[in-house]
Coordinates of C-alpha atoms (C1' of nucleotides) in Angstrom, one line a residue:
Chain B
M1 CA -19.8 -22.8 -24.0
D2 CA -21.4 -25.7 -22.4
E3 CA -19.6 -25.3 -19.2
Q4 CA -20.7 -21.6 -19.1
T5 CA -24.3 -22.7 -19.5
R6 CA -24.0 -25.2 -16.7
L7 CA -22.3 -22.8 -14.5
M8 CA -25.2 -20.5 -15.1
H9 CA -27.7 -23.0 -14.4
S10 CA -26.1 -24.0 -11.1
H11 CA -25.9 -20.4 -10.3
S12 CA -29.7 -19.7 -10.7
G13 CA -30.5 -23.0 -9.1
V14 CA -28.4 -22.6 -6.1
G15 CA -29.9 -23.5 -2.9
M16 CA -33.2 -24.2 -4.3
A17 CA -32.6 -27.4 -6.3
G18 CA -33.8 -29.5 -3.3
H19 CA -37.2 -27.9 -3.1
P20 CA -39.0 -28.6 -6.3
G21 CA -42.3 -28.4 -4.5
L22 CA -41.8 -25.0 -3.1
P23 CA -44.1 -23.0 -5.3
Q24 CA -47.0 -25.1 -4.3
H25 CA -46.3 -24.7 -0.6
M26 CA -46.1 -21.0 -1.1
Q27 CA -49.3 -20.9 -2.8
E28 CA -51.0 -22.7 0.0
G29 CA -49.2 -20.7 2.6
T30 CA -50.3 -17.3 1.4
G31 CA -53.9 -18.0 2.1
G32 CA -55.0 -19.4 -1.4
S33 CA -56.2 -16.2 -3.1
D34 CA -57.4 -18.4 -5.9
G35 CA -58.3 -15.9 -8.5
D36 CA -55.1 -13.9 -8.3
G37 CA -53.4 -14.3 -11.6
R38 CA -50.2 -12.7 -10.6
K39 CA -49.5 -15.1 -8.0
Q40 CA -50.1 -17.8 -10.5
D41 CA -47.6 -16.3 -12.7
I42 CA -44.9 -16.0 -10.0
G43 CA -45.6 -19.7 -9.3
D44 CA -45.1 -20.5 -12.7
I45 CA -42.0 -18.7 -13.0
L46 CA -40.5 -20.3 -9.9
Q47 CA -41.5 -23.6 -11.1
Q48 CA -39.6 -22.9 -14.2
I49 CA -36.5 -21.8 -12.2
M50 CA -36.7 -24.8 -10.0
T51 CA -36.9 -27.3 -12.9
I52 CA -34.3 -25.5 -14.9
T53 CA -31.5 -27.8 -13.7
D54 CA -33.5 -30.8 -14.8
Q55 CA -33.7 -29.6 -18.4
S56 CA -31.3 -30.8 -20.9
L57 CA -28.6 -28.2 -22.0
D58 CA -30.2 -27.9 -25.4
E59 CA -33.4 -27.0 -23.9
A60 CA -32.0 -24.6 -21.5
Q61 CA -30.1 -23.2 -24.4
A62 CA -33.2 -22.7 -26.3
R63 CA -34.9 -21.1 -23.4
K64 CA -32.1 -18.7 -22.8
H65 CA -32.2 -17.8 -26.4
A66 CA -36.0 -17.3 -26.2
L67 CA -35.5 -15.1 -23.2
N68 CA -33.0 -13.0 -24.9
C69 CA -35.2 -12.6 -28.0
H70 CA -38.2 -11.7 -25.9
R71 CA -39.9 -8.5 -26.9
M72 CA -39.8 -7.2 -23.2
K73 CA -36.3 -8.0 -22.7
P74 CA -34.9 -4.6 -23.6
A75 CA -37.3 -2.9 -21.2
L76 CA -36.4 -5.3 -18.4
F77 CA -32.7 -4.6 -19.0
N78 CA -33.3 -0.9 -18.7
V79 CA -35.2 -1.4 -15.6
L80 CA -32.4 -3.4 -14.1
C81 CA -29.9 -0.8 -15.1
E82 CA -31.8 1.8 -13.3
I83 CA -32.1 -0.3 -10.2
K84 CA -28.4 -1.0 -10.4
E85 CA -27.5 2.7 -10.7
K86 CA -29.4 3.4 -7.5
T87 CA -27.7 0.6 -5.5
V88 CA -24.3 0.7 -7.0
L89 CA -23.2 3.4 -4.6
S90 CA -23.7 1.3 -1.6
I91 CA -21.4 -1.3 -3.3
R92 CA -18.7 1.1 -4.1
G93 CA -18.2 1.8 -0.4
A94 CA -17.6 -1.7 0.4
Q95 CA -14.3 -2.2 -1.4
E96 CA -11.2 -1.8 0.6
E97 CA -7.4 -2.1 -0.3
E98 CA -6.0 -5.0 1.5
P99 CA -2.6 -4.6 3.1
P100 CA -0.1 -7.5 2.6
D101 CA -0.8 -10.1 5.2
P102 CA 2.1 -10.1 7.6
Q103 CA 1.7 -13.8 8.2
L104 CA 1.9 -14.5 4.6
M105 CA 5.0 -12.5 4.3
R106 CA 6.5 -14.3 7.2
L107 CA 5.8 -17.7 5.5
D108 CA 7.2 -16.4 2.3
N109 CA 10.3 -15.2 3.7
M110 CA 10.8 -18.4 5.6
L111 CA 10.3 -20.5 2.5
L112 CA 12.7 -18.3 0.7
A113 CA 15.2 -18.6 3.4
E114 CA 14.9 -22.4 3.5
G115 CA 15.3 -22.6 -0.2
V116 CA 11.8 -24.1 -0.8
A117 CA 10.4 -21.1 -2.7
G118 CA 13.6 -19.8 -4.5
P119 CA 15.0 -20.9 -7.8
E120 CA 15.5 -24.7 -8.3
K121 CA 19.1 -25.4 -8.1
G122 CA 20.5 -22.3 -6.5
G123 CA 17.9 -22.6 -3.8
G124 CA 18.9 -26.1 -3.0
S125 CA 22.6 -25.4 -2.5
A126 CA 21.8 -22.3 -0.6
A127 CA 19.6 -24.5 1.8
A128 CA 22.4 -27.0 2.2
A129 CA 24.8 -24.2 3.0
A130 CA 22.3 -22.9 5.6
A131 CA 21.9 -26.3 7.0
A132 CA 25.7 -26.8 7.2
A133 CA 25.9 -23.5 9.0
A134 CA 23.1 -24.3 11.4
S135 CA 24.4 -27.7 12.3
G136 CA 27.1 -26.1 14.4
G137 CA 30.4 -25.1 12.9
G138 CA 33.4 -27.2 14.4
S139 CA 32.7 -30.9 13.8
G140 CA 32.7 -31.6 10.1
P141 CA 33.5 -34.7 8.1
E142 CA 31.0 -37.5 8.7
N143 CA 27.7 -35.6 8.4
S144 CA 28.0 -35.3 4.6
T145 CA 25.6 -38.3 4.1
E146 CA 23.1 -36.6 6.5
H147 CA 23.2 -33.4 4.7
S148 CA 22.6 -35.1 1.3
D149 CA 19.6 -37.0 3.0
Y150 CA 18.5 -33.7 4.3
R151 CA 18.8 -32.2 0.8
T152 CA 17.0 -34.8 -1.0
K153 CA 14.0 -34.6 1.5
L154 CA 14.1 -30.9 1.2
T155 CA 14.0 -31.2 -2.6
Q156 CA 11.0 -33.5 -2.3
I157 CA 9.3 -30.9 -0.3
R158 CA 10.2 -28.2 -2.7
Q159 CA 8.8 -30.3 -5.7
I160 CA 5.6 -31.0 -3.9
Y161 CA 5.3 -27.4 -2.9
H162 CA 5.9 -26.1 -6.5
T163 CA 3.5 -28.7 -8.2
E164 CA 0.7 -27.9 -5.7
L165 CA 1.3 -24.2 -6.0
E166 CA 1.2 -24.5 -9.7
K167 CA -2.0 -26.5 -9.6
Y168 CA -3.6 -23.9 -7.3
E169 CA -2.4 -21.2 -9.7
Q170 CA -3.8 -23.0 -12.7
A171 CA -7.2 -23.8 -10.9
C172 CA -7.3 -20.1 -9.9
N173 CA -6.8 -19.0 -13.4
E174 CA -9.3 -21.4 -14.9
F175 CA -11.9 -20.5 -12.3
T176 CA -11.3 -16.9 -12.9
T177 CA -11.8 -17.2 -16.8
H178 CA -14.9 -19.3 -16.2
V179 CA -16.5 -16.7 -13.9
M180 CA -15.4 -13.9 -16.2
N181 CA -16.9 -15.6 -19.2
L182 CA -20.1 -16.4 -17.2
L183 CA -20.4 -12.7 -16.1
R184 CA -19.8 -11.6 -19.7
E185 CA -22.5 -13.9 -20.7
Q186 CA -24.8 -12.7 -18.1
S187 CA -24.1 -9.2 -18.9
R188 CA -26.3 -9.8 -22.0
T189 CA -29.3 -10.1 -19.7
R190 CA -28.3 -8.1 -16.6
P191 CA -26.1 -5.1 -16.3
I192 CA -22.7 -5.8 -14.9
S193 CA -20.1 -3.3 -14.7
P194 CA -16.3 -4.0 -15.4
K195 CA -15.7 -3.0 -11.8
E196 CA -17.9 -5.6 -10.5
I197 CA -16.0 -8.3 -12.6
E198 CA -12.9 -7.0 -11.2
R199 CA -14.3 -7.1 -7.6
M200 CA -15.2 -10.7 -8.3
V201 CA -11.9 -11.6 -9.6
N202 CA -10.4 -10.1 -6.6
I203 CA -12.6 -12.1 -4.4
I204 CA -11.7 -15.3 -6.2
H205 CA -7.9 -14.4 -6.0
R206 CA -8.2 -13.8 -2.2
K207 CA -9.8 -17.2 -1.7
F208 CA -7.2 -19.0 -3.7
S209 CA -4.4 -17.1 -2.1
S210 CA -5.9 -18.1 1.3
I211 CA -5.6 -21.7 0.1
Q212 CA -2.1 -21.1 -1.0
M213 CA -1.3 -19.8 2.4
Q214 CA -2.4 -23.1 3.9
L215 CA -0.1 -24.9 1.5
K216 CA 2.7 -22.5 2.6
Q217 CA 1.8 -23.1 6.2
S218 CA 2.0 -26.8 5.9
T219 CA 5.1 -26.7 3.9
C220 CA 6.7 -24.6 6.5
E221 CA 5.7 -27.1 9.0
A222 CA 7.2 -29.9 7.0
V223 CA 10.4 -28.0 6.7
M224 CA 10.5 -27.4 10.3
I225 CA 10.0 -31.1 11.1
L226 CA 12.6 -32.0 8.7
R227 CA 15.0 -29.4 10.3
S228 CA 14.4 -30.8 13.7
R229 CA 14.7 -34.3 12.5
F230 CA 18.2 -33.8 10.9
L231 CA 19.7 -30.9 12.5
D232 CA 18.8 -31.1 16.1
A233 CA 22.1 -32.1 17.7
R234 CA 20.5 -34.4 20.1
R235 CA 19.5 -36.6 17.3
K236 CA 23.1 -37.2 16.2
R237 CA 24.7 -37.3 19.5
R238 CA 28.1 -39.0 19.5
N239 CA 30.0 -40.1 22.7
F240 CA 33.2 -38.4 23.2
N241 CA 36.2 -40.5 22.6
K242 CA 37.8 -42.3 25.5
Q243 CA 40.8 -40.0 25.6
A244 CA 38.6 -36.8 25.9
T245 CA 36.5 -38.5 28.6
E246 CA 39.6 -39.3 30.5
I247 CA 41.0 -35.8 30.3
L248 CA 37.6 -34.4 31.5
N249 CA 37.3 -37.0 34.2
E250 CA 40.9 -36.3 35.4
Y251 CA 40.2 -32.7 35.7
F252 CA 36.8 -33.3 37.4
Y253 CA 38.2 -35.6 40.1
S254 CA 41.4 -33.7 40.7
H255 CA 39.1 -30.6 41.3
L256 CA 36.5 -32.4 43.1
S257 CA 36.3 -29.8 45.9
N258 CA 35.5 -27.2 43.3
P259 CA 34.7 -28.7 39.9
Y260 CA 34.0 -25.5 38.1
P261 CA 36.6 -24.9 35.6
S262 CA 37.1 -21.2 34.6
E263 CA 36.6 -20.0 31.1
E264 CA 40.3 -20.4 30.4
A265 CA 40.4 -23.9 31.8
K266 CA 37.4 -24.8 29.6
E267 CA 39.1 -23.5 26.6
E268 CA 42.1 -25.6 27.5
L269 CA 40.1 -28.6 28.1
G270 CA 38.2 -28.1 24.9
K271 CA 41.4 -27.9 23.1
K272 CA 42.8 -31.0 24.6
C273 CA 39.7 -32.9 24.0
A274 CA 38.9 -31.5 20.5
I275 CA 35.5 -30.4 21.7
T276 CA 33.9 -27.0 22.0
V277 CA 33.8 -25.0 25.2
A278 CA 30.1 -25.4 25.3
Q279 CA 30.5 -29.0 25.1
V280 CA 33.0 -28.8 28.1
S281 CA 30.4 -26.8 29.9
N282 CA 27.8 -29.3 29.3
W283 CA 30.0 -32.2 30.4
F284 CA 30.8 -30.6 33.6
G285 CA 27.2 -29.7 34.2
N286 CA 26.1 -33.2 33.6
K287 CA 29.0 -34.6 35.5
R288 CA 28.4 -32.5 38.6
I289 CA 24.7 -33.2 38.8
R290 CA 25.1 -36.9 38.1
Y291 CA 28.0 -37.2 40.6
K292 CA 26.0 -35.4 43.3
K293 CA 22.9 -37.5 42.6
N294 CA 24.8 -40.8 43.3
I295 CA 28.1 -40.4 44.7
G296 CA 28.3 -44.1 45.5
K297 CA 28.0 -45.1 41.9
F298 CA 31.0 -42.8 41.0
Q299 CA 33.1 -43.8 44.0
E300 CA 35.2 -46.4 42.1
E301 CA 35.8 -44.0 39.2
A302 CA 36.7 -41.3 41.7
N303 CA 39.2 -43.7 43.4
M304 CA 40.7 -44.6 40.1
Y305 CA 41.3 -41.1 38.9
A306 CA 42.7 -40.0 42.2
A307 CA 45.1 -42.8 42.2
R308 CA 46.2 -41.9 38.7
T309 CA 46.7 -38.3 39.4
A310 CA 48.5 -39.3 42.6
V311 CA 50.7 -41.6 40.7
N312 CA 51.4 -39.1 38.0
A313 CA 52.2 -36.6 40.7
T314 CA 54.6 -39.0 42.2
N315 CA 56.1 -39.8 39.0
A316 CA 56.6 -36.1 38.0
S317 CA 58.1 -35.3 41.4
S318 CA 60.4 -38.2 41.8
H319 CA 61.4 -39.1 38.3
G320 CA 61.5 -35.7 37.0
S321 CA 59.5 -35.3 33.7
Q322 CA 57.4 -38.3 32.7
A323 CA 54.4 -36.1 32.5
N324 CA 51.3 -37.6 31.1
S325 CA 51.1 -41.3 30.8
P326 CA 47.5 -42.2 31.0
S327 CA 48.2 -46.0 30.7
T328 CA 48.5 -46.5 34.5
P329 CA 45.1 -47.8 35.5
N330 CA 46.2 -48.5 39.0
S331 CA 43.7 -50.6 40.8
A332 CA 41.2 -48.7 43.0
G333 CA 42.4 -50.6 46.0
G334 CA 44.3 -48.9 48.8
Y335 CA 43.7 -45.3 48.1
P336 CA 41.7 -43.1 50.4
S337 CA 38.4 -42.0 48.9
P338 CA 38.6 -38.6 47.6
C339 CA 36.0 -37.2 49.7
Y340 CA 34.9 -33.7 49.7
Q341 CA 37.1 -31.1 51.1
S342 CA 35.7 -28.5 53.2
D343 CA 36.1 -26.2 50.3
R344 CA 33.3 -25.0 48.0
R345 CA 31.7 -28.4 47.4
I346 CA 28.9 -29.3 45.0
Q347 CA 25.9 -27.9 46.7
Chain W
dA1 C1' 14.6 -56.1 23.4
dT2 C1' 15.8 -54.0 27.5
dA3 C1' 18.0 -51.0 30.8
dC4 C1' 21.4 -48.0 31.6
dA5 C1' 25.0 -44.3 30.0
dT6 C1' 25.6 -39.9 28.0
dG7 C1' 25.6 -35.6 25.3
dA8 C1' 22.3 -31.9 24.4
dT9 C1' 18.4 -28.9 25.5
dT10 C1' 15.4 -26.4 28.3
dG11 C1' 13.3 -23.6 32.0
dA12 C1' 13.9 -21.9 36.5
dA13 C1' 16.8 -19.9 40.0
dT14 C1' 20.8 -17.3 41.2
Chain X
dA1 C1' 25.4 -15.2 32.3
dT2 C1' 26.0 -19.4 34.8
dT3 C1' 24.5 -23.4 37.0
dC4 C1' 20.9 -26.8 38.4
dA5 C1' 17.6 -30.1 37.6
dA6 C1' 14.7 -32.5 34.6
dT7 C1' 14.2 -34.3 30.2
dC8 C1' 15.1 -35.8 25.5
dA9 C1' 17.1 -38.8 22.2
dT10 C1' 20.6 -41.2 21.2
dG11 C1' 24.6 -44.7 22.2
dT12 C1' 25.9 -48.9 24.3
dA13 C1' 26.0 -53.2 26.8
dT14 C1' 23.5 -57.0 28.4

DNA sequence: ATACATGATTGAAT
DNA sequence: ATTCAATCATGTAT
């Protein structure tokens, strides 16, 4: 009850509490028709309204009671009802049914998909599964710690999100009941239709849901940052093992005149190196551009691989079948540089 | 701590 | 769709 009264006071005093001297100014400003008793009355009333916030609650309570018991009160109420009936039509037109906000739906869907908005435990495992799926299928075993890390962070976000959401929900309900009580209280002194209360509640809910949307927005952002932090492949790059690099380099330098492996060749290389075709493509893309950019730097490497393939070829042809023995790092000495053939070279 | 190496991503060009 | 070129973010050697 106390809080209701306080709300009421702040309501009536809103925007005016800072101008306690206003009535006097108005009196002076209107040209000072001294003998006019009505003006004097209005000034008094205003003065009372202005100072109402300064009064103690008991005093205010007493005044309210006095107002309610005033002999003119029923008449005044009727007048207000009449005025209301005339103006209520214009209010009625102002209500519109709001369609579900597409952006809010988008955020909700995303939070659901990330397992933030869903049920507690199930949501977590679903999110982990999604993360596992998103991290790129093939390579497996050593990222379990990363995933648990990711999961704990996601759980933290979810907890914060839920507590905040609950807080907002609670605040919204509290505020709504406050306002409804206040309106009910006020309906004793002025006419308030249930529709108006409903409208007010709707307005409050809209405000709070817009706040919730901000929460959802920032939660989504946090999840996106977390995602990129943990699931961006660049952040957990691992160099290929030596063997894979050897195989790739071997192919590259033995096809230096046209270092563009076909799809099948890429598949084969990927198989041999235990990497994906996309990774093979990446490797060749990087290798081509970097080789072209600085041929001199790669000269030694080129010589080495040329020598090795030459030795392998020699071995294969003369000694029959001693196919791949990559442990012959012949010195890069006396072999002719594997210059570009006149074939399709790197642009 | 620093510079260089390297795998992945991105946007433009083809 | 593939490749190039630039760039990012990390790995590695000094």
